[in-house]
């Protein structure tokens, strides 16, 4: 197999932590260029803008974006107009309507568009989905609590409109939820706490119904100190399934599961899975854009009551 | 043609003003029953609940809902589970996710689901769409300003989460916009004014981009006294098209258009069009669920900055 040349746009924390190692380990892709205003990667050609890349490198057919969601649309549209396939970090954009516009453009141009959800490639997600498939779901409790100062130092875009605030991590929980549950869920209410100096929420509670009534409660908190919670507890007619560490670890009735679902925690493998899936999509020029996690977030914003929270100042920004 | 028996659920202002006259004028439908807790319609059998209707009248294959959006899902789901076709007043629900769930259920059961947008059936909408089809769109200015105390007396559900506030009328503008524009638009920002005692906005500004940058500005106001504005001004490379009175009247460069686009204002014909379309869908057991207007609203809630507005007390509630 000849590796497909790919360019990576937005060389920030997620690119260095995940995308670059996953591409280095991939037989399917060859990282041929980067786009970054603040410097690229040692040994890889870097361009200042997407436009410069598209102009200079017609030989690169695929482009992967890990820029903040607020600037995703313009870059992705330029790539599609120039005939390149596109892969998008989560969330795929700042609005649902802009992703729909990209979908239409990709379909019109006969190109692949892949809106990724890395948490769906966590080690235990397939096993959890398989186990839940024939169960009656009684309730789901999501706890998604982490310290933004530890996990997103200096990422000011999170607090600007379109950056989603606490929903930037919580959309990972929703991407797992919509993948593994055998029933559909819909948002019925939420309380969201907005720091007085931010455009996005820092904590909250979101409630969802299933087909027969109340089913899901999500407690989310971006100022949670100590070990983070990335956990879903799913009570069924045949026992309780717990997904921990963002989908890496699965337990049933408190016992760790062996086999398919059991691996050391860590999200490295998630991005290996994403690029393997993108290679599959390119092989058949197909697209995969499942917006259900983002619809749940938009519904929470639409239905949510807004409560004030204290001003939030990122201490890692004050240091610089 | 034999008329299809239909039941109407939710006998409030919009049912009496629009649905019942449209059904009375329709050859395709026969209003066979109503569901209302506060009394139905003279001469038509009324039930207290949807469940009682479904139990008592298996002979009624189609049900039309004009209940407030917050209670739409449960009733519509019960009807689909019982094997009935469903038509929904706008907006089709309180959340996008619940409408997606209804879509899946209708598809699974082989039933018709029709999410209606009455403003798309306004007299001049087809002519506006046809005229714009080959034009370059330079800008769109939407003014949607009316007095909620005149047009929605006592409709407290508008101010509760899921009731949409000023977006209850503004979604009509968005339903026309997405129908007539030859390009896709996406929300980029908004400022929304929330009365301190309400969960939904009373006024605001919403901005959208087209493929090549800023395109649409919407000024919306639910406390506008005097003659309402339901107007879209669309500047193109070949002149300016103005839709007035919610799509009833079309002008080009200030001159009223004759022919297809010119009729006396009034929205009666809109509901005739909706029921004619529902009859078409039933004839082929097809569904029509275009959620683009609702996606634009959800995006505005997601991206919008919230500003405080003075407390709003509906004077028509104080009188009762």
Coordinates of C-alpha atoms in Angstrom, one line a residue:
Chain A
X1 CA 0.0 0.0 0.0
X2 CA 1.3 3.5 -0.9
X3 CA 0.9 5.9 2.0
X4 CA -1.4 8.9 1.3
X5 CA 0.2 12.3 1.7
X6 CA -1.6 14.3 4.4
X7 CA -1.2 17.8 5.8
X8 CA -2.0 18.7 9.4
X9 CA -3.5 22.2 10.1
X10 CA -3.2 23.7 13.6
X11 CA -0.1 22.5 15.5
X12 CA -1.3 22.9 19.1
X13 CA -1.5 20.6 22.1
X14 CA -3.8 18.0 20.5
X15 CA -1.7 17.8 17.4
X16 CA 1.5 17.2 19.3
X17 CA 0.0 14.9 21.9
X18 CA -2.1 12.7 19.5
X19 CA -2.2 13.4 15.8
X20 CA 1.5 13.5 15.1
X21 CA 2.3 10.3 17.0
X22 CA -0.7 8.5 15.4
X23 CA 0.4 9.7 11.9
X24 CA 4.0 8.5 12.7
X25 CA 2.7 5.1 13.5
X26 CA 0.4 4.9 10.5
X27 CA 1.2 2.9 7.4
X28 CA -1.7 4.5 5.6
X29 CA -0.6 8.2 5.8
X30 CA 2.6 10.2 5.3
X31 CA 2.7 13.6 7.1
X32 CA 3.8 15.7 4.2
X33 CA 3.3 19.2 5.5
X34 CA 1.8 21.3 8.4
X35 CA 0.1 24.7 8.6
X36 CA 0.8 26.8 11.7
X37 CA 1.5 30.4 12.4
X38 CA 3.5 29.6 15.5
X39 CA 5.9 27.1 14.0
X40 CA 5.4 23.6 12.8
X41 CA 7.1 20.3 13.5
X42 CA 10.9 19.5 13.2
X43 CA 11.7 18.1 9.8
X44 CA 8.2 18.7 8.2
X45 CA 7.6 21.5 5.7
X46 CA 5.3 24.2 7.3
X47 CA 3.1 26.8 5.7
X48 CA 1.7 30.0 7.3
X49 CA -1.8 29.6 5.9
X50 CA -4.1 26.9 4.4
X51 CA -4.2 28.9 1.2
X52 CA -0.4 28.8 0.9
X53 CA -0.4 25.1 1.4
X54 CA -3.2 24.5 -1.1
X55 CA -1.4 26.6 -3.7
X56 CA 2.1 25.0 -3.2
X57 CA 1.2 21.4 -2.6
X58 CA -1.4 20.0 -5.1
X59 CA 0.2 16.6 -4.5
X60 CA -1.3 16.4 -1.0
X61 CA -4.9 15.0 -1.3
X62 CA -6.0 14.9 2.3
X63 CA -6.0 17.5 5.1
X64 CA -6.6 17.0 8.8
X65 CA -7.8 20.0 10.9
X66 CA -7.1 20.4 14.6
X67 CA -7.5 24.2 14.7
X68 CA -10.0 25.6 17.2
X69 CA -13.6 25.1 16.0
X70 CA -14.3 28.8 15.5
X71 CA -11.8 28.9 12.5
X72 CA -12.5 25.3 11.2
X73 CA -15.1 26.2 8.6
X74 CA -13.1 28.6 6.5
X75 CA -10.0 26.3 6.2
X76 CA -12.1 23.2 5.6
X77 CA -14.1 24.9 2.9
X78 CA -11.0 26.2 1.1
X79 CA -9.6 22.6 1.1
X80 CA -12.8 21.1 -0.3
X81 CA -13.0 23.8 -3.0
X82 CA -9.4 22.9 -3.9
X83 CA -10.5 19.3 -4.3
X84 CA -8.9 17.9 -1.1
X85 CA -10.4 15.3 1.3
X86 CA -11.0 16.7 4.9
X87 CA -10.8 15.2 8.4
X88 CA -12.0 17.3 11.3
X89 CA -11.1 17.2 15.0
X90 CA -14.1 17.3 17.4
X91 CA -16.3 19.3 17.6
X92 CA -16.4 19.5 13.8
X93 CA -17.3 23.2 13.8
X94 CA -18.6 26.1 15.8
X95 CA -22.2 25.6 14.6
X96 CA -24.3 22.8 13.2
X97 CA -25.2 24.8 10.1
X98 CA -21.6 25.3 9.0
X99 CA -21.0 21.5 9.2
X100 CA -24.1 20.9 7.1
X101 CA -22.7 23.4 4.5
X102 CA -19.4 21.5 4.4
X103 CA -21.3 18.2 4.0
X104 CA -23.2 19.6 1.0
X105 CA -19.9 20.9 -0.5
X106 CA -18.1 17.5 0.0
X107 CA -21.0 15.6 -1.6
X108 CA -21.2 18.1 -4.5
X109 CA -17.4 17.8 -5.1
X110 CA -17.3 14.0 -4.6
X111 CA -14.8 14.3 -1.7
X112 CA -14.5 12.5 1.7
X113 CA -15.5 14.5 4.8
X114 CA -14.8 12.8 8.1
X115 CA -16.1 14.4 11.3
X116 CA -14.2 12.5 14.0
X117 CA -15.1 11.6 17.6
X118 CA -11.9 10.2 19.1
X119 CA -13.6 8.9 22.2
X120 CA -15.6 6.4 20.1
X121 CA -12.3 4.7 19.5
X122 CA -11.5 4.3 23.2
X123 CA -10.6 0.7 24.0
X124 CA -13.8 -0.5 25.7
X125 CA -16.4 1.3 23.5
X126 CA -17.0 -1.6 21.1
X127 CA -17.4 -4.1 24.0
X128 CA -19.8 -1.8 25.8
X129 CA -21.9 -1.3 22.7
X130 CA -22.0 -5.1 22.1
X131 CA -23.0 -5.8 25.7
X132 CA -25.7 -3.2 25.8
X133 CA -27.2 -4.1 22.5
X134 CA -29.8 -6.5 23.9
X135 CA -30.3 -4.9 27.3
X136 CA -33.1 -2.7 28.6
X137 CA -31.6 0.6 29.7
X138 CA -32.9 1.8 33.0
X139 CA -30.8 4.8 33.6
X140 CA -27.5 6.5 32.6
X141 CA -25.4 8.7 34.9
X142 CA -22.6 10.7 33.3
X143 CA -19.9 12.4 35.4
X144 CA -17.5 14.4 33.3
X145 CA -15.4 16.5 35.7
X146 CA -11.9 17.7 35.1
X147 CA -9.7 20.7 35.8
X148 CA -9.5 22.9 32.7
X149 CA -6.4 24.6 34.1
X150 CA -4.6 21.2 34.0
X151 CA -6.1 19.7 30.8
X152 CA -6.5 22.8 28.6
X153 CA -3.8 25.3 29.8
X154 CA -4.0 28.6 27.9
X155 CA -6.7 27.5 25.5
X156 CA -8.7 30.7 25.6
X157 CA -10.8 29.8 22.6
X158 CA -12.8 27.4 24.8
X159 CA -14.4 30.4 26.6
X160 CA -15.3 32.2 23.4
X161 CA -18.6 31.7 21.6
X162 CA -18.3 28.4 19.6
X163 CA -15.6 27.0 22.0
X164 CA -18.3 25.2 24.0
X165 CA -16.7 25.5 27.4
X166 CA -17.3 22.4 29.5
X167 CA -19.0 20.9 26.5
X168 CA -15.6 20.6 24.8
X169 CA -14.9 17.6 27.0
X170 CA -18.5 16.6 27.5
X171 CA -19.1 16.2 23.8
X172 CA -16.8 13.2 24.1
X173 CA -19.2 11.6 26.6
X174 CA -22.1 12.3 24.3
X175 CA -20.1 10.8 21.3
X176 CA -19.7 7.6 23.4
X177 CA -23.4 7.7 24.6
X178 CA -24.8 8.0 21.1
X179 CA -22.5 5.2 19.9
X180 CA -23.2 2.6 22.6
X181 CA -26.9 3.0 23.6
X182 CA -29.4 0.8 21.8
X183 CA -32.1 3.6 22.1
X184 CA -32.2 7.2 21.0
X185 CA -32.1 10.0 23.6
X186 CA -33.2 13.6 23.5
X187 CA -32.4 16.6 25.7
X188 CA -35.3 17.8 27.9
X189 CA -33.6 20.3 30.1
X190 CA -30.3 21.7 31.5
X191 CA -28.9 24.2 33.9
X192 CA -25.6 25.7 32.7
X193 CA -23.3 27.9 34.7
X194 CA -21.6 30.7 32.8
X195 CA -18.7 32.6 34.3
X196 CA -19.6 36.3 34.2
X197 CA -16.6 37.0 31.9
X198 CA -17.1 33.9 29.5
X199 CA -19.4 33.1 26.6
X200 CA -19.5 29.4 27.3
X201 CA -20.5 27.4 30.4
X202 CA -18.0 26.0 33.0
X203 CA -20.3 23.5 34.7
X204 CA -23.9 22.2 34.6
X205 CA -26.4 19.4 34.6
X206 CA -28.1 18.1 31.4
X207 CA -31.1 15.8 31.4
X208 CA -32.2 13.5 28.5
X209 CA -35.2 11.3 27.9
X210 CA -35.2 8.0 26.1
X211 CA -38.3 6.6 24.3
X212 CA -40.1 5.9 27.5
X213 CA -39.2 8.8 29.7
X214 CA -36.3 10.2 31.8
X215 CA -33.1 8.2 31.1
X216 CA -29.8 10.3 31.3
X217 CA -28.4 12.7 33.8
X218 CA -25.0 14.4 33.1
X219 CA -23.1 16.2 35.8
X220 CA -20.3 18.2 34.2
X221 CA -17.7 20.4 35.9
X222 CA -14.6 22.1 34.4
X223 CA -13.2 23.3 37.7
X224 CA -13.0 19.8 39.4
X225 CA -9.7 19.5 41.2
X226 CA -8.0 16.1 41.7
X227 CA -8.3 13.0 39.6
X228 CA -10.7 13.6 36.7
X229 CA -14.0 11.8 36.3
X230 CA -14.7 10.6 32.7
X231 CA -17.3 8.1 33.6
X232 CA -20.7 6.7 32.5
X233 CA -22.7 4.4 34.7
X234 CA -25.4 2.5 32.8
X235 CA -28.0 0.5 34.7
X236 CA -29.8 -2.2 32.8
X237 CA -32.1 -5.1 33.4
X238 CA -29.1 -7.4 33.5
X239 CA -26.6 -5.4 35.6
X240 CA -24.7 -2.2 35.7
X241 CA -22.1 -1.3 33.1
X242 CA -19.5 1.3 34.0
X243 CA -17.3 3.0 31.5
X244 CA -14.3 4.8 33.1
X245 CA -11.4 6.8 31.9
X246 CA -13.4 8.1 28.9
X247 CA -14.2 4.7 27.6
X248 CA -10.9 3.0 28.2
X249 CA -12.1 0.7 31.1
X250 CA -15.3 -1.2 31.3
X251 CA -16.7 -2.8 34.4
X252 CA -19.9 -4.9 34.8
X253 CA -21.4 -4.9 38.3
X254 CA -18.1 -3.6 39.7
X255 CA -15.9 -6.3 38.1
X256 CA -13.3 -5.3 35.4
X257 CA -14.0 -7.1 32.1
X258 CA -11.3 -9.1 30.5
X259 CA -11.0 -9.6 26.7
X260 CA -11.9 -7.1 24.1
X261 CA -12.8 -4.4 26.6
X262 CA -9.7 -4.5 28.8
X263 CA -6.6 -2.6 28.1
X264 CA -4.4 -0.1 29.9
X265 CA -6.0 3.3 30.0
X266 CA -4.7 5.9 27.6
X267 CA -6.1 7.6 24.5
X268 CA -3.2 7.0 22.1
X269 CA -5.0 4.2 20.4
X270 CA -8.0 6.4 19.8
X271 CA -6.2 8.5 17.1
X272 CA -4.7 5.3 15.5
X273 CA -8.3 4.3 15.1
X274 CA -9.4 7.6 13.6
X275 CA -6.7 7.6 11.0
X276 CA -7.4 4.0 10.1
X277 CA -11.1 4.9 9.6
X278 CA -10.1 8.0 7.5
X279 CA -8.0 5.6 5.3
X280 CA -11.1 3.4 4.9
X281 CA -13.3 6.4 3.9
X282 CA -10.7 7.6 1.3
X283 CA -10.5 4.1 -0.2
X284 CA -14.2 4.4 -1.2
X285 CA -14.4 8.2 -1.3
X286 CA -17.1 8.0 1.4
X287 CA -18.0 10.5 4.1
X288 CA -18.8 10.0 7.8
X289 CA -20.5 12.9 9.5
X290 CA -22.6 11.9 12.6
X291 CA -23.7 15.1 14.2
X292 CA -25.7 13.5 17.1
X293 CA -23.2 14.5 19.8
X294 CA -23.2 18.1 18.6
X295 CA -27.0 18.1 18.3
X296 CA -27.3 17.2 22.0
X297 CA -25.0 20.1 22.9
X298 CA -27.0 22.5 20.7
X299 CA -30.2 21.3 22.4
X300 CA -28.7 21.8 25.8
X301 CA -27.8 25.4 24.9
X302 CA -31.3 25.9 23.5
X303 CA -33.2 24.4 26.5
X304 CA -30.7 25.2 29.2
X305 CA -31.3 27.7 32.0
X306 CA -28.3 30.0 32.4
X307 CA -26.9 30.6 35.8
X308 CA -24.1 32.9 36.7
X309 CA -20.8 31.5 37.9
X310 CA -17.8 33.4 39.3
X311 CA -15.4 35.1 36.8
X312 CA -12.9 32.6 35.4
X313 CA -9.3 33.7 34.8
X314 CA -6.9 31.0 33.4
X315 CA -3.8 31.2 35.6
X316 CA -1.7 29.8 32.8
X317 CA -2.5 32.9 30.8
X318 CA -1.6 35.2 33.6
X319 CA 1.9 33.6 33.8
X320 CA 2.7 34.3 30.2
Chain B
X1 CA -61.2 10.8 -3.8
X2 CA -62.3 9.7 -0.3
X3 CA -61.3 12.2 2.4
X4 CA -58.8 10.9 5.0
X5 CA -60.0 11.1 8.6
X6 CA -57.8 13.3 10.6
X7 CA -57.7 14.4 14.3
X8 CA -56.4 17.7 15.5
X9 CA -54.6 17.9 18.8
X10 CA -54.3 21.2 20.7
X11 CA -57.3 23.5 20.1
X12 CA -55.7 26.9 20.8
X13 CA -55.4 30.1 18.8
X14 CA -53.5 28.6 15.8
X15 CA -56.0 25.7 15.5
X16 CA -59.0 28.0 15.5
X17 CA -57.5 30.7 13.3
X18 CA -55.8 28.4 10.7
X19 CA -56.1 24.6 11.0
X20 CA -59.8 24.3 11.4
X21 CA -60.7 26.7 8.5
X22 CA -58.1 25.0 6.3
X23 CA -59.4 21.5 7.1
X24 CA -63.0 22.7 6.5
X25 CA -61.9 23.9 3.0
X26 CA -60.0 20.7 2.3
X27 CA -61.3 17.9 0.1
X28 CA -58.5 15.6 1.1
X29 CA -59.2 15.6 4.9
X30 CA -62.2 15.1 7.1
X31 CA -61.8 16.5 10.7
X32 CA -63.0 13.5 12.6
X33 CA -62.0 14.3 16.2
X34 CA -60.1 16.7 18.4
X35 CA -58.0 16.4 21.5
X36 CA -58.2 19.3 24.0
X37 CA -58.4 19.6 27.8
X38 CA -60.2 22.9 27.6
X39 CA -63.0 21.9 25.2
X40 CA -63.0 21.2 21.5
X41 CA -64.9 22.4 18.5
X42 CA -68.7 22.5 18.1
X43 CA -70.0 19.4 16.4
X44 CA -66.7 17.5 16.5
X45 CA -66.0 14.6 18.9
X46 CA -63.4 15.7 21.5
X47 CA -61.1 13.6 23.7
X48 CA -59.2 14.7 26.8
X49 CA -55.9 13.0 25.9
X50 CA -54.1 11.6 22.8
X51 CA -54.1 8.2 24.5
X52 CA -57.9 8.2 24.7
X53 CA -58.2 9.2 21.1
X54 CA -55.8 6.5 19.9
X55 CA -57.7 3.9 21.9
X56 CA -61.2 4.9 20.8
X57 CA -60.6 5.8 17.2
X58 CA -58.4 3.2 15.3
X59 CA -60.3 4.5 12.2
X60 CA -58.4 7.8 12.2
X61 CA -55.1 7.3 10.4
X62 CA -53.6 10.8 10.6
X63 CA -53.1 13.2 13.5
X64 CA -52.1 16.9 13.3
X65 CA -50.5 18.5 16.3
X66 CA -50.7 22.2 17.2
X67 CA -49.9 21.8 20.9
X68 CA -47.0 23.9 22.3
X69 CA -43.6 22.4 21.3
X70 CA -42.7 21.3 24.8
X71 CA -45.4 18.6 24.8
X72 CA -45.2 17.7 21.1
X73 CA -42.9 14.8 21.4
X74 CA -44.8 12.6 23.8
X75 CA -48.1 12.9 21.8
X76 CA -46.4 12.4 18.5
X77 CA -44.5 9.4 19.6
X78 CA -47.7 7.8 21.0
X79 CA -49.4 8.3 17.7
X80 CA -46.5 6.8 15.7
X81 CA -46.3 3.8 18.1
X82 CA -50.0 3.3 17.4
X83 CA -49.4 3.3 13.7
X84 CA -50.7 6.8 12.8
X85 CA -49.2 9.4 10.4
X86 CA -48.2 12.6 12.0
X87 CA -48.1 16.3 11.0
X88 CA -46.4 18.8 13.3
X89 CA -47.0 22.6 13.6
X90 CA -43.8 24.6 13.7
X91 CA -41.4 24.4 15.4
X92 CA -41.6 20.6 15.2
X93 CA -40.4 20.1 18.8
X94 CA -38.6 21.6 21.8
X95 CA -35.3 20.1 20.7
X96 CA -33.6 18.8 17.5
X97 CA -32.8 15.5 19.2
X98 CA -36.4 14.7 19.9
X99 CA -37.4 15.4 16.2
X100 CA -34.6 13.1 15.1
X101 CA -36.0 10.4 17.4
X102 CA -39.5 10.8 15.8
X103 CA -37.9 10.6 12.4
X104 CA -36.3 7.3 13.2
X105 CA -39.5 5.9 14.6
X106 CA -41.6 7.0 11.6
X107 CA -39.1 5.4 9.3
X108 CA -39.0 2.2 11.3
X109 CA -42.8 2.0 11.3
X110 CA -43.3 3.0 7.7
X111 CA -45.3 6.0 8.5
X112 CA -45.4 9.6 7.2
X113 CA -44.0 12.4 9.4
X114 CA -44.4 16.0 8.2
X115 CA -42.6 18.8 10.0
X116 CA -44.5 21.8 8.6
X117 CA -43.2 25.4 7.9
X118 CA -46.4 27.3 7.1
X119 CA -44.5 30.5 6.0
X120 CA -43.0 28.5 3.1
X121 CA -46.5 28.3 1.7
X122 CA -46.9 32.1 1.7
X123 CA -48.1 33.5 -1.6
X124 CA -44.8 35.0 -2.9
X125 CA -42.3 32.4 -1.7
X126 CA -42.3 30.3 -4.9
X127 CA -41.8 33.4 -7.0
X128 CA -39.0 34.7 -4.8
X129 CA -37.3 31.4 -5.0
X130 CA -37.5 31.2 -8.7
X131 CA -36.3 34.8 -9.2
X132 CA -33.3 34.3 -6.9
X133 CA -32.2 31.0 -8.3
X134 CA -29.8 32.4 -10.8
X135 CA -28.7 35.5 -8.9
X136 CA -25.6 36.3 -6.9
X137 CA -26.7 37.1 -3.4
X138 CA -24.9 40.2 -2.0
X139 CA -26.7 40.6 1.4
X140 CA -29.9 39.7 3.3
X141 CA -31.5 41.9 5.9
X142 CA -34.3 40.3 8.0
X143 CA -36.5 42.5 10.1
X144 CA -39.0 40.4 12.2
X145 CA -40.6 42.7 14.7
X146 CA -44.0 42.3 16.3
X147 CA -45.8 42.8 19.6
X148 CA -46.1 39.5 21.4
X149 CA -48.9 41.1 23.5
X150 CA -51.0 41.5 20.3
X151 CA -50.0 38.4 18.4
X152 CA -49.6 35.8 21.2
X153 CA -51.8 36.9 24.1
X154 CA -51.5 34.7 27.1
X155 CA -49.2 32.1 25.4
X156 CA -47.0 31.7 28.4
X157 CA -45.3 28.6 26.9
X158 CA -43.3 30.9 24.6
X159 CA -41.3 32.1 27.6
X160 CA -40.5 28.7 29.0
X161 CA -37.5 26.6 27.9
X162 CA -38.3 25.1 24.5
X163 CA -40.8 27.9 23.7
X164 CA -38.1 29.8 21.7
X165 CA -39.3 33.4 22.7
X166 CA -38.8 35.7 19.7
X167 CA -37.6 32.7 17.7
X168 CA -41.1 31.4 17.6
X169 CA -42.0 34.0 14.9
X170 CA -38.4 34.3 13.7
X171 CA -38.2 30.7 12.7
X172 CA -40.8 31.5 10.1
X173 CA -38.3 34.0 8.6
X174 CA -35.6 31.3 8.7
X175 CA -38.0 28.8 7.1
X176 CA -38.5 31.2 4.1
X177 CA -34.7 32.0 4.0
X178 CA -33.6 28.4 3.7
X179 CA -36.3 27.8 1.1
X180 CA -35.6 30.7 -1.3
X181 CA -31.8 31.3 -1.1
X182 CA -29.7 29.5 -3.7
X183 CA -26.8 29.2 -1.3
X184 CA -26.4 27.7 2.2
X185 CA -26.0 29.9 5.2
X186 CA -24.6 29.3 8.7
X187 CA -24.8 31.2 11.9
X188 CA -21.6 33.0 13.0
X189 CA -22.8 35.0 16.0
X190 CA -25.8 36.5 17.8
X191 CA -26.7 38.8 20.7
X192 CA -29.9 37.7 22.4
X193 CA -31.8 39.7 25.0
X194 CA -33.5 37.6 27.8
X195 CA -36.0 39.1 30.2
X196 CA -34.7 38.4 33.7
X197 CA -37.9 36.4 34.4
X198 CA -37.9 34.4 31.1
X199 CA -36.0 31.4 29.8
X200 CA -36.2 32.5 26.2
X201 CA -35.1 35.7 24.4
X202 CA -37.4 38.6 23.6
X203 CA -35.1 40.4 21.0
X204 CA -31.8 40.1 19.4
X205 CA -29.5 40.2 16.4
X206 CA -28.4 37.1 14.5
X207 CA -25.6 37.0 11.9
X208 CA -25.0 34.4 9.2
X209 CA -22.3 33.8 6.6
X210 CA -22.8 32.4 3.1
X211 CA -20.1 30.4 1.3
X212 CA -18.0 33.5 0.8
X213 CA -18.4 35.5 4.0
X214 CA -21.0 37.6 5.8
X215 CA -24.4 37.5 4.2
X216 CA -27.4 37.7 6.6
X217 CA -28.3 40.0 9.4
X218 CA -31.6 39.5 11.3
X219 CA -33.0 42.1 13.7
X220 CA -35.7 40.6 15.8
X221 CA -37.9 42.2 18.4
X222 CA -41.0 40.8 20.2
X223 CA -42.0 44.1 21.9
X224 CA -42.3 46.2 18.7
X225 CA -45.4 48.3 18.9
X226 CA -47.3 49.4 15.8
X227 CA -47.5 47.6 12.5
X228 CA -45.4 44.5 12.5
X229 CA -42.4 44.0 10.3
X230 CA -42.1 40.5 8.7
X231 CA -39.7 41.5 6.0
X232 CA -36.6 40.2 4.2
X233 CA -34.6 42.4 1.9
X234 CA -32.3 40.5 -0.4
X235 CA -29.7 42.4 -2.5
X236 CA -28.5 40.7 -5.6
X237 CA -26.3 41.4 -8.6
X238 CA -29.6 42.0 -10.5
X239 CA -31.6 44.2 -8.1
X240 CA -33.2 44.1 -4.7
X241 CA -35.9 41.6 -3.8
X242 CA -38.1 42.4 -0.8
X243 CA -40.5 39.9 0.7
X244 CA -43.0 41.6 3.0
X245 CA -45.9 40.4 5.2
X246 CA -44.1 37.2 6.0
X247 CA -43.8 36.2 2.3
X248 CA -47.1 37.3 1.1
X249 CA -45.9 40.3 -0.9
X250 CA -42.9 40.5 -3.2
X251 CA -41.3 43.6 -4.6
X252 CA -38.3 44.0 -6.9
X253 CA -36.4 47.3 -6.8
X254 CA -39.4 48.7 -5.0
X255 CA -42.1 47.7 -7.5
X256 CA -44.8 45.2 -6.6
X257 CA -44.6 42.1 -8.8
X258 CA -47.6 40.9 -10.7
X259 CA -48.4 37.4 -11.6
X260 CA -47.5 34.4 -9.5
X261 CA -46.1 36.4 -6.7
X262 CA -48.9 38.9 -6.2
X263 CA -51.9 38.3 -4.1
X264 CA -53.7 39.9 -1.2
X265 CA -51.8 39.4 2.0
X266 CA -53.0 36.9 4.6
X267 CA -51.8 33.6 5.7
X268 CA -55.0 31.5 5.2
X269 CA -53.7 30.0 2.0
X270 CA -50.5 28.8 3.9
X271 CA -52.4 26.2 5.8
X272 CA -54.4 25.1 2.7
X273 CA -50.9 24.5 1.2
X274 CA -49.7 22.5 4.2
X275 CA -52.7 20.1 4.2
X276 CA -52.4 19.7 0.5
X277 CA -48.8 18.7 0.9
X278 CA -49.6 16.3 3.8
X279 CA -52.2 14.6 1.5
X280 CA -49.4 14.2 -1.1
X281 CA -47.1 12.7 1.5
X282 CA -49.7 10.3 2.7
X283 CA -50.4 9.2 -0.8
X284 CA -46.9 7.8 -1.1
X285 CA -46.3 7.2 2.7
X286 CA -43.4 9.7 2.5
X287 CA -42.0 12.0 5.2
X288 CA -40.8 15.6 5.0
X289 CA -38.6 16.8 7.8
X290 CA -36.4 19.7 6.9
X291 CA -34.8 20.9 10.1
X292 CA -32.6 23.7 8.7
X293 CA -34.7 26.5 10.2
X294 CA -34.5 24.9 13.6
X295 CA -30.8 24.2 13.2
X296 CA -30.2 28.0 12.6
X297 CA -32.1 28.7 15.9
X298 CA -30.2 26.1 17.9
X299 CA -26.9 27.6 16.5
X300 CA -28.0 31.1 17.5
X301 CA -28.6 29.8 21.1
X302 CA -25.2 28.0 21.0
X303 CA -23.2 31.0 19.7
X304 CA -25.3 33.8 21.0
X305 CA -24.2 36.2 23.7
X306 CA -26.9 36.6 26.3
X307 CA -27.8 40.1 27.5
X308 CA -30.4 40.9 30.2
X309 CA -33.6 42.6 29.2
X310 CA -36.3 44.0 31.6
X311 CA -38.7 41.6 33.2
X312 CA -41.6 40.7 30.9
X313 CA -45.1 40.4 32.3
X314 CA -47.8 39.5 29.7
X315 CA -50.7 42.0 30.5
X316 CA -53.2 39.6 29.0
X317 CA -52.3 37.1 31.7
X318 CA -52.7 39.7 34.4
X319 CA -56.3 40.4 33.2
X320 CA -57.4 36.8 33.7

